Short mmCIF file of C-alpha atoms in Angstrom, two decimals:
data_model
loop_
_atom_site.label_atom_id
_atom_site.label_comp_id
_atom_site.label_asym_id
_atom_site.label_seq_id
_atom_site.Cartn_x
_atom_site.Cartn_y
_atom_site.Cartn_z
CA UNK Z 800 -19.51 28.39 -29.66
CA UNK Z 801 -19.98 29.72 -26.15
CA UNK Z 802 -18.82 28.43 -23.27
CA UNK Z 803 -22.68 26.89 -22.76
CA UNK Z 804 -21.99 24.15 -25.58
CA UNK Z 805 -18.56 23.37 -23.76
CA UNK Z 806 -17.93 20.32 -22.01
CA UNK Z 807 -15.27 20.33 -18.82
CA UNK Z 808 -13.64 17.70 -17.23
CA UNK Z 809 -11.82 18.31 -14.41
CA UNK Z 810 -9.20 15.03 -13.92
CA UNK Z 811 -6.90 14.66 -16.67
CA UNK Z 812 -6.47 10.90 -15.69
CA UNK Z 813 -7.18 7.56 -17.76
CA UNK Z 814 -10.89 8.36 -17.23
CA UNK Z 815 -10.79 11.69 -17.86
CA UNK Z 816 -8.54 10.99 -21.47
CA UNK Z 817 -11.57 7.84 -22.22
CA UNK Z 818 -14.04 10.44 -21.70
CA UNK Z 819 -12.53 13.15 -23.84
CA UNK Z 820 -12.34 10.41 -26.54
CA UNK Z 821 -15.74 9.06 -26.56
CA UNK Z 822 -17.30 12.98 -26.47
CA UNK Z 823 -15.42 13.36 -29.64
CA UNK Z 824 -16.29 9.58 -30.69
CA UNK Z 825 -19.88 10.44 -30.16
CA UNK Z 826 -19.60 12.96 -32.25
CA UNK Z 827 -19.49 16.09 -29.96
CA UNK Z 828 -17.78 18.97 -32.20
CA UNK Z 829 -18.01 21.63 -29.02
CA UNK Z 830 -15.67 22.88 -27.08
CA UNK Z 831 -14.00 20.21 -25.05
CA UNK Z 832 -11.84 21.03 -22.22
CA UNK Z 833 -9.36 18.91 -20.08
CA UNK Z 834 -7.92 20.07 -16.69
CA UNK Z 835 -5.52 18.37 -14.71
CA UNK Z 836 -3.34 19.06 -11.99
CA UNK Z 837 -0.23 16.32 -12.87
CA UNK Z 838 1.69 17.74 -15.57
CA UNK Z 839 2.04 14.57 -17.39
CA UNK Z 840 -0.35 13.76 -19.63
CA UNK Z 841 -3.13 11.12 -19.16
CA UNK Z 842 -1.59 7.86 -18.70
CA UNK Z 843 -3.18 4.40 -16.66
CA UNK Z 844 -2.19 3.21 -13.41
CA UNK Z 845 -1.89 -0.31 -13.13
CA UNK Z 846 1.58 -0.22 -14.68
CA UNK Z 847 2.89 1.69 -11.85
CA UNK Z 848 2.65 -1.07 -9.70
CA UNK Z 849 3.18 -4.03 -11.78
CA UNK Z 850 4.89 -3.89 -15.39
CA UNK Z 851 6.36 -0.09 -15.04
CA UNK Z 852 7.75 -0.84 -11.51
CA UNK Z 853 9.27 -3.64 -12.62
CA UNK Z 854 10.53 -2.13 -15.59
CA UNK Z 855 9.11 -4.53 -17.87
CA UNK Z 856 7.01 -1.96 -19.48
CA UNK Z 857 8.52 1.25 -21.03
CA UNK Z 858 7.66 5.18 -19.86
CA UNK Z 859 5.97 5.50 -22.96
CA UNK Z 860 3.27 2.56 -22.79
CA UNK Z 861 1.70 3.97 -19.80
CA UNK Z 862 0.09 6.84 -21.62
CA UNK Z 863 -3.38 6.85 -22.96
CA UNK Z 864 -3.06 9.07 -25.73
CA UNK Z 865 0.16 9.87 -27.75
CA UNK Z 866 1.23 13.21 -27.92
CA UNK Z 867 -0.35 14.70 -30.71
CA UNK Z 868 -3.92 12.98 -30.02
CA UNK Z 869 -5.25 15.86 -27.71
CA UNK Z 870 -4.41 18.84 -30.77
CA UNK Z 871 -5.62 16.10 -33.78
CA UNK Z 872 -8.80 15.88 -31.81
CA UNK Z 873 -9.22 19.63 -30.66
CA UNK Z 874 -9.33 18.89 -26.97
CA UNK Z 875 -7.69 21.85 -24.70
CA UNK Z 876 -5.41 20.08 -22.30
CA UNK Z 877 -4.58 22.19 -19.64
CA UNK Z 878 -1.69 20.15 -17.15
CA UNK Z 879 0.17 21.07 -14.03
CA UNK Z 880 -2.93 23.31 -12.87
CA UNK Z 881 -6.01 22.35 -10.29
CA UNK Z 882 -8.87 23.29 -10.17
CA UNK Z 883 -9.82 24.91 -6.86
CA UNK Z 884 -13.86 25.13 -6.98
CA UNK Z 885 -16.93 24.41 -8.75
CA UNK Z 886 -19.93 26.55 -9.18
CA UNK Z 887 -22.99 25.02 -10.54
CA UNK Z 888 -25.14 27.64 -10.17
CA UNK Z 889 -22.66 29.89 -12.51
CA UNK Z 890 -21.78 26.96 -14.58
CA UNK Z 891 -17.82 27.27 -14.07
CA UNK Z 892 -14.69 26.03 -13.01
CA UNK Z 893 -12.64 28.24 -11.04
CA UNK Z 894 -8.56 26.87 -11.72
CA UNK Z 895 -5.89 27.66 -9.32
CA UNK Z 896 -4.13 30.76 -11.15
CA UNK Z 897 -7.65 32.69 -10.33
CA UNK Z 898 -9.13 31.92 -14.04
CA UNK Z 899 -12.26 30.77 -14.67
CA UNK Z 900 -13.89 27.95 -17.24
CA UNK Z 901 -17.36 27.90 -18.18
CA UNK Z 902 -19.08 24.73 -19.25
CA UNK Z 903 -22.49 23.02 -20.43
CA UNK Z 904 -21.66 19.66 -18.87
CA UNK Z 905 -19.06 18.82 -16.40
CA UNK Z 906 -17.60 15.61 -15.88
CA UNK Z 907 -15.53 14.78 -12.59
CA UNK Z 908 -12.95 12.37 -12.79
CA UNK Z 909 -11.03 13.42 -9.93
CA UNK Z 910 -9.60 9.98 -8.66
CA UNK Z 911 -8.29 9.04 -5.36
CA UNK Z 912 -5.56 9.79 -3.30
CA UNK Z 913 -3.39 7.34 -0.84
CA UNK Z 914 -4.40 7.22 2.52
CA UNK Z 915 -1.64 8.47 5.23
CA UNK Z 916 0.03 6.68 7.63
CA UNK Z 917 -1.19 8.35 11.19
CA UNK Z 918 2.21 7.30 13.11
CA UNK Z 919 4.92 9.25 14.30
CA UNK Z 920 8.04 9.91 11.48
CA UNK Z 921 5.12 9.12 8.60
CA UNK Z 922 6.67 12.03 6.77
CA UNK Z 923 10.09 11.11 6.97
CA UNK Z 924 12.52 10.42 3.57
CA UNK Z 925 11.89 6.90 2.22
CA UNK Z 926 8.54 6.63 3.20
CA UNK Z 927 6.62 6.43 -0.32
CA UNK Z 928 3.12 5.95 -1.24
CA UNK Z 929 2.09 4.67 -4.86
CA UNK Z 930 -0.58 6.74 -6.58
CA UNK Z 931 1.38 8.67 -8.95
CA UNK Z 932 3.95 7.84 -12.28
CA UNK Z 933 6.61 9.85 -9.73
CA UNK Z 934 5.72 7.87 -7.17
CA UNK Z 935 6.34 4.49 -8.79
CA UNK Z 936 9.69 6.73 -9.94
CA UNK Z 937 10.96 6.99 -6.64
CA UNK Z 938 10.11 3.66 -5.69
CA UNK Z 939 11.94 1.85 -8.40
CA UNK Z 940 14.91 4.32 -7.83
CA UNK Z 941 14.95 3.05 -4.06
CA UNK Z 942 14.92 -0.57 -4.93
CA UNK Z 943 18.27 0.18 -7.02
CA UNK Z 944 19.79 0.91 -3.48
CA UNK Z 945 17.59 -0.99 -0.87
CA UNK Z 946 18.67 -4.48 0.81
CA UNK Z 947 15.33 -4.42 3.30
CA UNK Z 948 12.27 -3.25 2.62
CA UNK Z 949 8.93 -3.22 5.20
CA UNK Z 950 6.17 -2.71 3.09
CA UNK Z 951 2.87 -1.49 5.41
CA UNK Z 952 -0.13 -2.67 3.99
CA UNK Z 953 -1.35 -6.77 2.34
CA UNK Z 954 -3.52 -4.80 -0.29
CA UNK Z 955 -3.10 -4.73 -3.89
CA UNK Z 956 -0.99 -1.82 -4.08
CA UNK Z 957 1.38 -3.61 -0.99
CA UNK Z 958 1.30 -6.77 -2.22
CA UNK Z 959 2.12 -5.68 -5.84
CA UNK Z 960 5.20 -3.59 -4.60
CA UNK Z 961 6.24 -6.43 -2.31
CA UNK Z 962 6.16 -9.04 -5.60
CA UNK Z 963 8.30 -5.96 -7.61
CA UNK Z 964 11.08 -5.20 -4.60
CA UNK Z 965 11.46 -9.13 -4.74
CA UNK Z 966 12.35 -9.10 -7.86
CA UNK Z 967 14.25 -6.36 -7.68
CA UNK Z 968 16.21 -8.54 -5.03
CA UNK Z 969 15.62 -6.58 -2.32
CA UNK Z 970 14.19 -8.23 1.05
CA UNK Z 971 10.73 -7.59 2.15
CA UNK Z 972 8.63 -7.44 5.36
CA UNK Z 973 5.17 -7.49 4.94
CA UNK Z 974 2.63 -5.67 8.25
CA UNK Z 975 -0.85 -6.49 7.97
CA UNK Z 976 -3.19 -5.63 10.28
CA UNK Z 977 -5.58 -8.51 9.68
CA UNK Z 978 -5.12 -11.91 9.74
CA UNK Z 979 -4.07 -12.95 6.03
CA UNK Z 980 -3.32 -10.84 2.63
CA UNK Z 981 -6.54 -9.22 1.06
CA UNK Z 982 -8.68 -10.65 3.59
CA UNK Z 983 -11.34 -8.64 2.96
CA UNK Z 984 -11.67 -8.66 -0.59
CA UNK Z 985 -10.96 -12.00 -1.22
CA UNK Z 986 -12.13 -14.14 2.17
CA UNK Z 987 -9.91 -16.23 3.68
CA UNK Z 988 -9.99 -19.51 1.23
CA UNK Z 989 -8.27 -17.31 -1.96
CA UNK Z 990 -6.50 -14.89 0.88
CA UNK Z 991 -4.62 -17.92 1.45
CA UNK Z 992 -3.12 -18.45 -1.71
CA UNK Z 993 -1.79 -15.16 -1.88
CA UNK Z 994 0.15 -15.61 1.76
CA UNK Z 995 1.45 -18.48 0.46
CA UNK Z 996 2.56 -17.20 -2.72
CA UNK Z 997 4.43 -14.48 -1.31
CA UNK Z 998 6.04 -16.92 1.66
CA UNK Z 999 7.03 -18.96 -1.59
CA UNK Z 1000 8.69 -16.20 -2.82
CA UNK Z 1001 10.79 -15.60 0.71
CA UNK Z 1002 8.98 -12.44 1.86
CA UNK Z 1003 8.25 -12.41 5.57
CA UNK Z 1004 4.82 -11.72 6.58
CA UNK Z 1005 3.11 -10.47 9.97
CA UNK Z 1006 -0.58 -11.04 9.85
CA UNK Z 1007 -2.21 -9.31 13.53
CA UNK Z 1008 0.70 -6.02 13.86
CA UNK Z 1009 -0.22 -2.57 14.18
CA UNK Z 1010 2.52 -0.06 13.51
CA UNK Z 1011 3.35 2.36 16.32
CA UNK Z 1012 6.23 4.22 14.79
CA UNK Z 1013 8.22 4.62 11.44
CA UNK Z 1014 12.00 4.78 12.92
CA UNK Z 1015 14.21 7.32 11.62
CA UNK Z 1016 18.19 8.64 11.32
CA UNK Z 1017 18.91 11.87 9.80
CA UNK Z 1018 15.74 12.77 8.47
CA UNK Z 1019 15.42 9.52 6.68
CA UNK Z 1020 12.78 6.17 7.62
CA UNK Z 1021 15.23 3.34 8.74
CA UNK Z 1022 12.44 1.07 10.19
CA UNK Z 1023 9.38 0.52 11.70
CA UNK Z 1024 8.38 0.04 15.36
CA UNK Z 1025 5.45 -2.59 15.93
CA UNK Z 1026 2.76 -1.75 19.13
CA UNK Z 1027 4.19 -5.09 20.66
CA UNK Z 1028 7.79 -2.79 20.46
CA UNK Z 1029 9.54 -5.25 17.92
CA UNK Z 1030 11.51 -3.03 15.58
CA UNK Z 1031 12.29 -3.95 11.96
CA UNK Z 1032 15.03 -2.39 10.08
CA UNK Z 1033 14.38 -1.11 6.51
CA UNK Z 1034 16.04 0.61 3.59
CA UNK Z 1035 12.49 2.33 2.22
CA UNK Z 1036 8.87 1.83 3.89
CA UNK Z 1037 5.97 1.31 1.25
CA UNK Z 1038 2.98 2.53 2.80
CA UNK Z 1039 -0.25 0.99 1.03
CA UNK Z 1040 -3.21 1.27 3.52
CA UNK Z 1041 -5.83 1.93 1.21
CA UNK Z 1042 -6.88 5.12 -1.15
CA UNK Z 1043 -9.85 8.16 -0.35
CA UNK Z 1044 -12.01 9.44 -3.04
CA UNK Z 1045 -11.13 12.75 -3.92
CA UNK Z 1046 -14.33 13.97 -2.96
CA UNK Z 1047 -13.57 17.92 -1.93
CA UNK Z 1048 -14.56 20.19 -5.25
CA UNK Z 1049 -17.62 17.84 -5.00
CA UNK Z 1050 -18.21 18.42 -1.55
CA UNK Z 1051 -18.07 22.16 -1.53
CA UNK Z 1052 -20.01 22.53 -4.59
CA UNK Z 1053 -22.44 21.24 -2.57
CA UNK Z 1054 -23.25 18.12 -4.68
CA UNK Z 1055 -24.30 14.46 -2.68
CA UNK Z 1056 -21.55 12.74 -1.49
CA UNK Z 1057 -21.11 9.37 0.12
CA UNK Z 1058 -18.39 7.48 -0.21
CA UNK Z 1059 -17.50 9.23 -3.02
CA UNK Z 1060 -19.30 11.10 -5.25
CA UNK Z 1061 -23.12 9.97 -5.87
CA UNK Z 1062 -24.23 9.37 -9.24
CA UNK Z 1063 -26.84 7.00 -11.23
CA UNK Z 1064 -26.55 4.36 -13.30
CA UNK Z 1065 -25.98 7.06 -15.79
CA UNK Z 1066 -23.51 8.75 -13.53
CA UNK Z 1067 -25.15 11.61 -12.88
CA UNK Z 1068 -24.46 13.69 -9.92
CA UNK Z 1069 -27.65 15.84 -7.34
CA UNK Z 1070 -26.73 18.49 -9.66
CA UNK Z 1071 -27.96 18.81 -13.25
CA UNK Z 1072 -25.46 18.37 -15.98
CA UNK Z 1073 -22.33 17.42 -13.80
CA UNK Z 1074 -21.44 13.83 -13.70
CA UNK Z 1075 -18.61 11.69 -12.30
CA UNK Z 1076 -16.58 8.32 -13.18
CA UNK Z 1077 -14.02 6.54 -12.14
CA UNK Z 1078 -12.79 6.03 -8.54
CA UNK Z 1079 -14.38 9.14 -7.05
CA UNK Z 1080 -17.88 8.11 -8.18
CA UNK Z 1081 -20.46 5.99 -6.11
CA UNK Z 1082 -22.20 4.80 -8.70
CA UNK Z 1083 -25.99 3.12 -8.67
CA UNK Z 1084 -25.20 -0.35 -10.84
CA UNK Z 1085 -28.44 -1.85 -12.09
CA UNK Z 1086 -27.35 -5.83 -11.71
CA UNK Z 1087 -26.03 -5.48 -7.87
CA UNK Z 1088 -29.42 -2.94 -7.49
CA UNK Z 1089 -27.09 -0.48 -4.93
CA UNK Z 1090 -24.81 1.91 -4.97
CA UNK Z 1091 -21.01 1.01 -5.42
CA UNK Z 1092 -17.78 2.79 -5.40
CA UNK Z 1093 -15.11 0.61 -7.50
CA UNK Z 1094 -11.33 1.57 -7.51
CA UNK Z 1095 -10.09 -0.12 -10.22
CA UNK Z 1096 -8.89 0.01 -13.68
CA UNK Z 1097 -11.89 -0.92 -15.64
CA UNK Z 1098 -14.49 1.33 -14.27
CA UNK Z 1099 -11.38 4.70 -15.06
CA UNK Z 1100 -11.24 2.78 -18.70
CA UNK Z 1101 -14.91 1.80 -19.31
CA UNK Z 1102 -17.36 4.40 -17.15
CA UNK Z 1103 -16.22 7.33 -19.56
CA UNK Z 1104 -18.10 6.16 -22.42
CA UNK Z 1105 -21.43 5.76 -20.26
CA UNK Z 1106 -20.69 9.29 -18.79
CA UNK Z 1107 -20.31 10.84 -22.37
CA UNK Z 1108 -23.35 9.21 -24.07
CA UNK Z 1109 -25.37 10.59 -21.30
CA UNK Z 1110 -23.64 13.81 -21.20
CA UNK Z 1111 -24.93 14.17 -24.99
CA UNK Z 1112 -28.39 13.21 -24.18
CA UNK Z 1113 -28.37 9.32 -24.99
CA UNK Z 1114 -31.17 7.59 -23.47
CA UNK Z 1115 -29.99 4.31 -23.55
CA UNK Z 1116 -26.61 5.55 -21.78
CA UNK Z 1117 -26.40 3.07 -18.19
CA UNK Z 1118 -23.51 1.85 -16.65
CA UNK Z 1119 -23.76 -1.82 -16.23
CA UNK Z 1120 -20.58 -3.81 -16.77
CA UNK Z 1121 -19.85 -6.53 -14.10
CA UNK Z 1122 -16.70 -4.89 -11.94
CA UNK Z 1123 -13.73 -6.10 -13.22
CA UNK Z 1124 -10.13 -6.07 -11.56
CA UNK Z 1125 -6.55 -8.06 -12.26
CA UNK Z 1126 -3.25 -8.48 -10.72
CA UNK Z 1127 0.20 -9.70 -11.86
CA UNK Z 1128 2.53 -10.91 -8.86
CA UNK Z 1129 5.56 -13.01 -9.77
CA UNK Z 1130 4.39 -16.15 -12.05
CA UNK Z 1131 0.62 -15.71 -10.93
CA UNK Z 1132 -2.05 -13.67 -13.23
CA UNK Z 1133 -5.20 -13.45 -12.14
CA UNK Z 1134 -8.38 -11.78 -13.28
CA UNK Z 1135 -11.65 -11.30 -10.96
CA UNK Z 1136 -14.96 -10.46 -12.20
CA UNK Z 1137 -18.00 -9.19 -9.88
CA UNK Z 1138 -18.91 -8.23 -6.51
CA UNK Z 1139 -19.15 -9.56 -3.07
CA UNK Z 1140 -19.24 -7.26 -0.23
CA UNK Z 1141 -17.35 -8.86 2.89
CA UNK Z 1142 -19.25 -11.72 4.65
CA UNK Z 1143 -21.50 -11.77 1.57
CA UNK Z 1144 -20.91 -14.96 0.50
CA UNK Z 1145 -21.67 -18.20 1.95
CA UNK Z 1146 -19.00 -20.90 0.26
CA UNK Z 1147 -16.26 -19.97 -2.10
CA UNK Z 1148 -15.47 -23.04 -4.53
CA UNK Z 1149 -12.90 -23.99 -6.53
CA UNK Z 1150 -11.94 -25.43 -10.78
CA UNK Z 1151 -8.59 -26.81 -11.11
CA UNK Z 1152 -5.20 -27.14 -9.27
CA UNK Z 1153 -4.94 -24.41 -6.54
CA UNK Z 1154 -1.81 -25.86 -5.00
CA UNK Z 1155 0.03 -25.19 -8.12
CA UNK Z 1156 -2.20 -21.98 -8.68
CA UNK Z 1157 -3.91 -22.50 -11.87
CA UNK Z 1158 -7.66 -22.57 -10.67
CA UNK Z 1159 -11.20 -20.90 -10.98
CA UNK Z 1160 -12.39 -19.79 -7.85
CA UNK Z 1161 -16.02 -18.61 -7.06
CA UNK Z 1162 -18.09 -16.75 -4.50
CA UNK Z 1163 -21.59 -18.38 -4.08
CA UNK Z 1164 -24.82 -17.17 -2.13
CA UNK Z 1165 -27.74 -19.80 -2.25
CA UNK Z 1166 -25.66 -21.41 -5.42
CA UNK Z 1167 -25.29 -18.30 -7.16
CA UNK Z 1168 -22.17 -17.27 -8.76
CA UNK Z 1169 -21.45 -13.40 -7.13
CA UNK Z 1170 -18.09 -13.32 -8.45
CA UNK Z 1171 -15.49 -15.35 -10.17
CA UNK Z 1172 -11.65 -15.46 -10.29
CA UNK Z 1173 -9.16 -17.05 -12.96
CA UNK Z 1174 -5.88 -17.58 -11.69
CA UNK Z 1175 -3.08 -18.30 -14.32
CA UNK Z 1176 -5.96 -19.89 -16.47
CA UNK Z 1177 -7.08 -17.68 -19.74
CA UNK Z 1178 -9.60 -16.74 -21.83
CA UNK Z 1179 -12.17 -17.65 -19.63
CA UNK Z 1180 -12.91 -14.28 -17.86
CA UNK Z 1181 -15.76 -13.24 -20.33
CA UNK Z 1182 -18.07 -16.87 -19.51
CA UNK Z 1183 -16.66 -15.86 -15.53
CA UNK Z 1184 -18.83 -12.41 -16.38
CA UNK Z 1185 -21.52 -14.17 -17.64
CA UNK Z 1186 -22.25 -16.77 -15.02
CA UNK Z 1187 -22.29 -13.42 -13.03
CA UNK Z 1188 -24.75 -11.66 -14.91
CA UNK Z 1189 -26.94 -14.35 -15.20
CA UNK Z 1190 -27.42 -14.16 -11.21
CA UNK Z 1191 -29.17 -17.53 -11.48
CA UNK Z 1192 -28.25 -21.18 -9.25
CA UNK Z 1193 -25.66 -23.09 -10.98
CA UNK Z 1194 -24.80 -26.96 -9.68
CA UNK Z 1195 -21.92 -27.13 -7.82
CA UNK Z 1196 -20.83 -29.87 -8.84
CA UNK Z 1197 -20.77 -29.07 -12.47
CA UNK Z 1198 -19.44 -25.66 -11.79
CA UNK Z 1199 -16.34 -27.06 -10.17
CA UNK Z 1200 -15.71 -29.94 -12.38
CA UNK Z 1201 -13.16 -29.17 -15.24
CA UNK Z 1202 -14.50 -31.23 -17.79
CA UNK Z 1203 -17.90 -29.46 -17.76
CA UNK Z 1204 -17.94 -26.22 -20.42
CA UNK Z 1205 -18.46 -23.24 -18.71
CA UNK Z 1206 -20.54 -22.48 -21.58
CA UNK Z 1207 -22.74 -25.17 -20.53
CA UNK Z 1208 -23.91 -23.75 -17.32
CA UNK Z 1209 -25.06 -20.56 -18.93
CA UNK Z 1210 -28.84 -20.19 -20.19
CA UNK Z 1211 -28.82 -20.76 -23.47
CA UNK Z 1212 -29.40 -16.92 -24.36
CA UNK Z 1213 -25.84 -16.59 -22.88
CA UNK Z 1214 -24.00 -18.48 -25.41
CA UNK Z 1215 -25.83 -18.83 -27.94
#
């Protein structure tokens, strides 16, 4: 075959690996080609913050595929290499030891990439960011050692690294630059629940700081300086302030780019035959009816399989799936299911015992469910989905009563 029936995709990541899979599940037979510029093999990233950091979870469970899985299923994984341009007009790949890689279709599944710390001694030692399996290496490996930790940052990533050095018995400070923990995602009823978990679980929080300075001896972080000139001494600095699409191949191949890269519902780039999932893409969701850039797990494990029925021409290929995200911190679990952008919402309501965090939670516009949260509660996420999807007015009443079925406020098509 020539390199017109190949298919390309440049991210060997989890959605990169999913995508590889479905091609061949769909039955592609062509050429099938995946590029990466980690030289591990595909493997998923929630781990690195939560079971793998912890080391509850083994190397070996993180990765996608086994070993043999790429050679059983004739798919050319090339690690430890980048790939330094696209060309769409030549159909190819240009990698960085100067070769080149034709394709038919090209899928981008380039991910994201922390965002840096713009203070004086950023790049000192024992300032680590938490993106990569080496990453959550290193910061395991410091916790061995460390008696103080600042951790910059009340995001998942922070908050998830904060919940592991505790464990790890190490002390943690926690900066935040707003007033509570997740305050955007969540609004400040849930946000709540997550300060208090963490002050619970004896880490010290400042809500309203802005870091001047990372303090250093030797070449090495040994605290942080606050604007206010308050200095807090540390072992390691965790620096979670939010990731960037990796949007430049994209960029300077000239495709549309906006927060990410922009695709359809079928995740489609401007260009014909090059698509993009996962973190980098901007995708157009049909149920929301706008364009939405999700960096979580489920859209890396669930996005390939739209992008490689519509790479092979399938009509009915659309990305739909209500966003999906989870978190493990200490003894709480949660799961979250849809979208609310911040402000979006006018009440947030709650199912169950949120003092002793085992609730429902949900966002409501004009008594419509926008999204949905089970904390420490389970097997409830997929009727949490549904009373999103239905986008209908639900009674408030009934929705936050826990002796009324879920099931029960669905339209009957819904649970039928």
């Amino acid at each position: 075959m020539s390199a017109n029936d190949a298919c390309v995709i440049v991210g060997a990541s989890l959605a990169g690996a999913k995508a590889a899979q479905a091609l061949r599940d769909e039955g592609f037979d062509g050429p099938l080609v995946l590029i990466g510029d980690e030289s591990e093999r595909p493997y998923e990233r929630p781990p690195l913050s939560k079971g793998y950091l912890t080391g509850k979870d083994a190397r070996a469970q993180i990765y996608v595929h086994p070993p043999q899985w790429y050679a059983e299923h004739d798919v050319d994984l090339r690690l430890g290499i980048a790939v330094t341009a696209v060309d769409p007009g030549a159909r190819e790949v240009t990698l960085a030891d100067g070769s080149r890689v034709g394709y038919g279709k090209l899928l981008l599944t380039t991910g994201s990439s922390p965002r840096r710390l713009p203070v004086p001694g950023a790049d000192l030692e024992r300032v680590l960011y938490l993106r990569r399996v080496e990453d959550s290496d290193r910061i395991k490996e410091a916790f061995q050692s460390a008696s103080r930790a600042v951790v910059i940052g009340a995001g998942w990533i922070g908050l998830e690294a904060t919940a592991a050095a505790r464990i790890a018995g190490v002390e943690v400070t926690v900066l935040e630059m707003a007033e509570l923990p997740l305050l955007r995602v969540l609004g400040r009823e849930v946000a709540q629940v997550f300060a208090d978990l963490h002050r619970d679980h004896g880490v010290d929080l400042r809500f309203g700081v802005q870091v001047a300075e990372i303090t250093g001896n030797g070449g090495a972080a040994d605290g942080v300086r606050l604007s206010d000139g308050t200095r807090i001494e540390a072992d390691v600095v965790i620096v979670g302030v939010g990731i960037m699409p990796n949007i430049g191949l994209a960029q300077e191949a000239g495709l549309e780019v906006d927060n990410g890269i922009r695709v359809d519902e079928r995740l489609r780039t401007s260009y014909p035959d090059v698509y993009a999932a996962g973190d980098v893409a901007n995708a157009f969701h049909p149920l929301l009816g706008k364009h939405i850039r999700v960096e979580h797990w489920a859209n890396a494990l669930h996005q390939p399989q739209t992008a490689a029925r519509a790479m092979l021409g399938r009509q009915d290929a659309v990305y739909d799936r209500v966003p999906y995200f989870f978190t493990d911190q200490y003894d709480l679990g949660m799961e979250y299911a849809g979208y609310v952008e911040p402000g979006g919402y006018d009440q947030v309501v709650f199912r169950g015992d949120v003092a002793g965090r085992a609730f429902l939670a949900f966002w409501l516009a004009d008594n419509r469910v926008l999204a949905a949260m089970n904390v420490n509660i389970w097997d409830v996420n997929d009727q949490l989905q549904a009373l999103v999807r239905t986008a209908q007015p639900v009674d408030t009443s009934m929705l936050t009563d826990p002796q009324v079925p879920l099931e029960s406020l669905l339209p009957s098509v819904e649970h039928r």
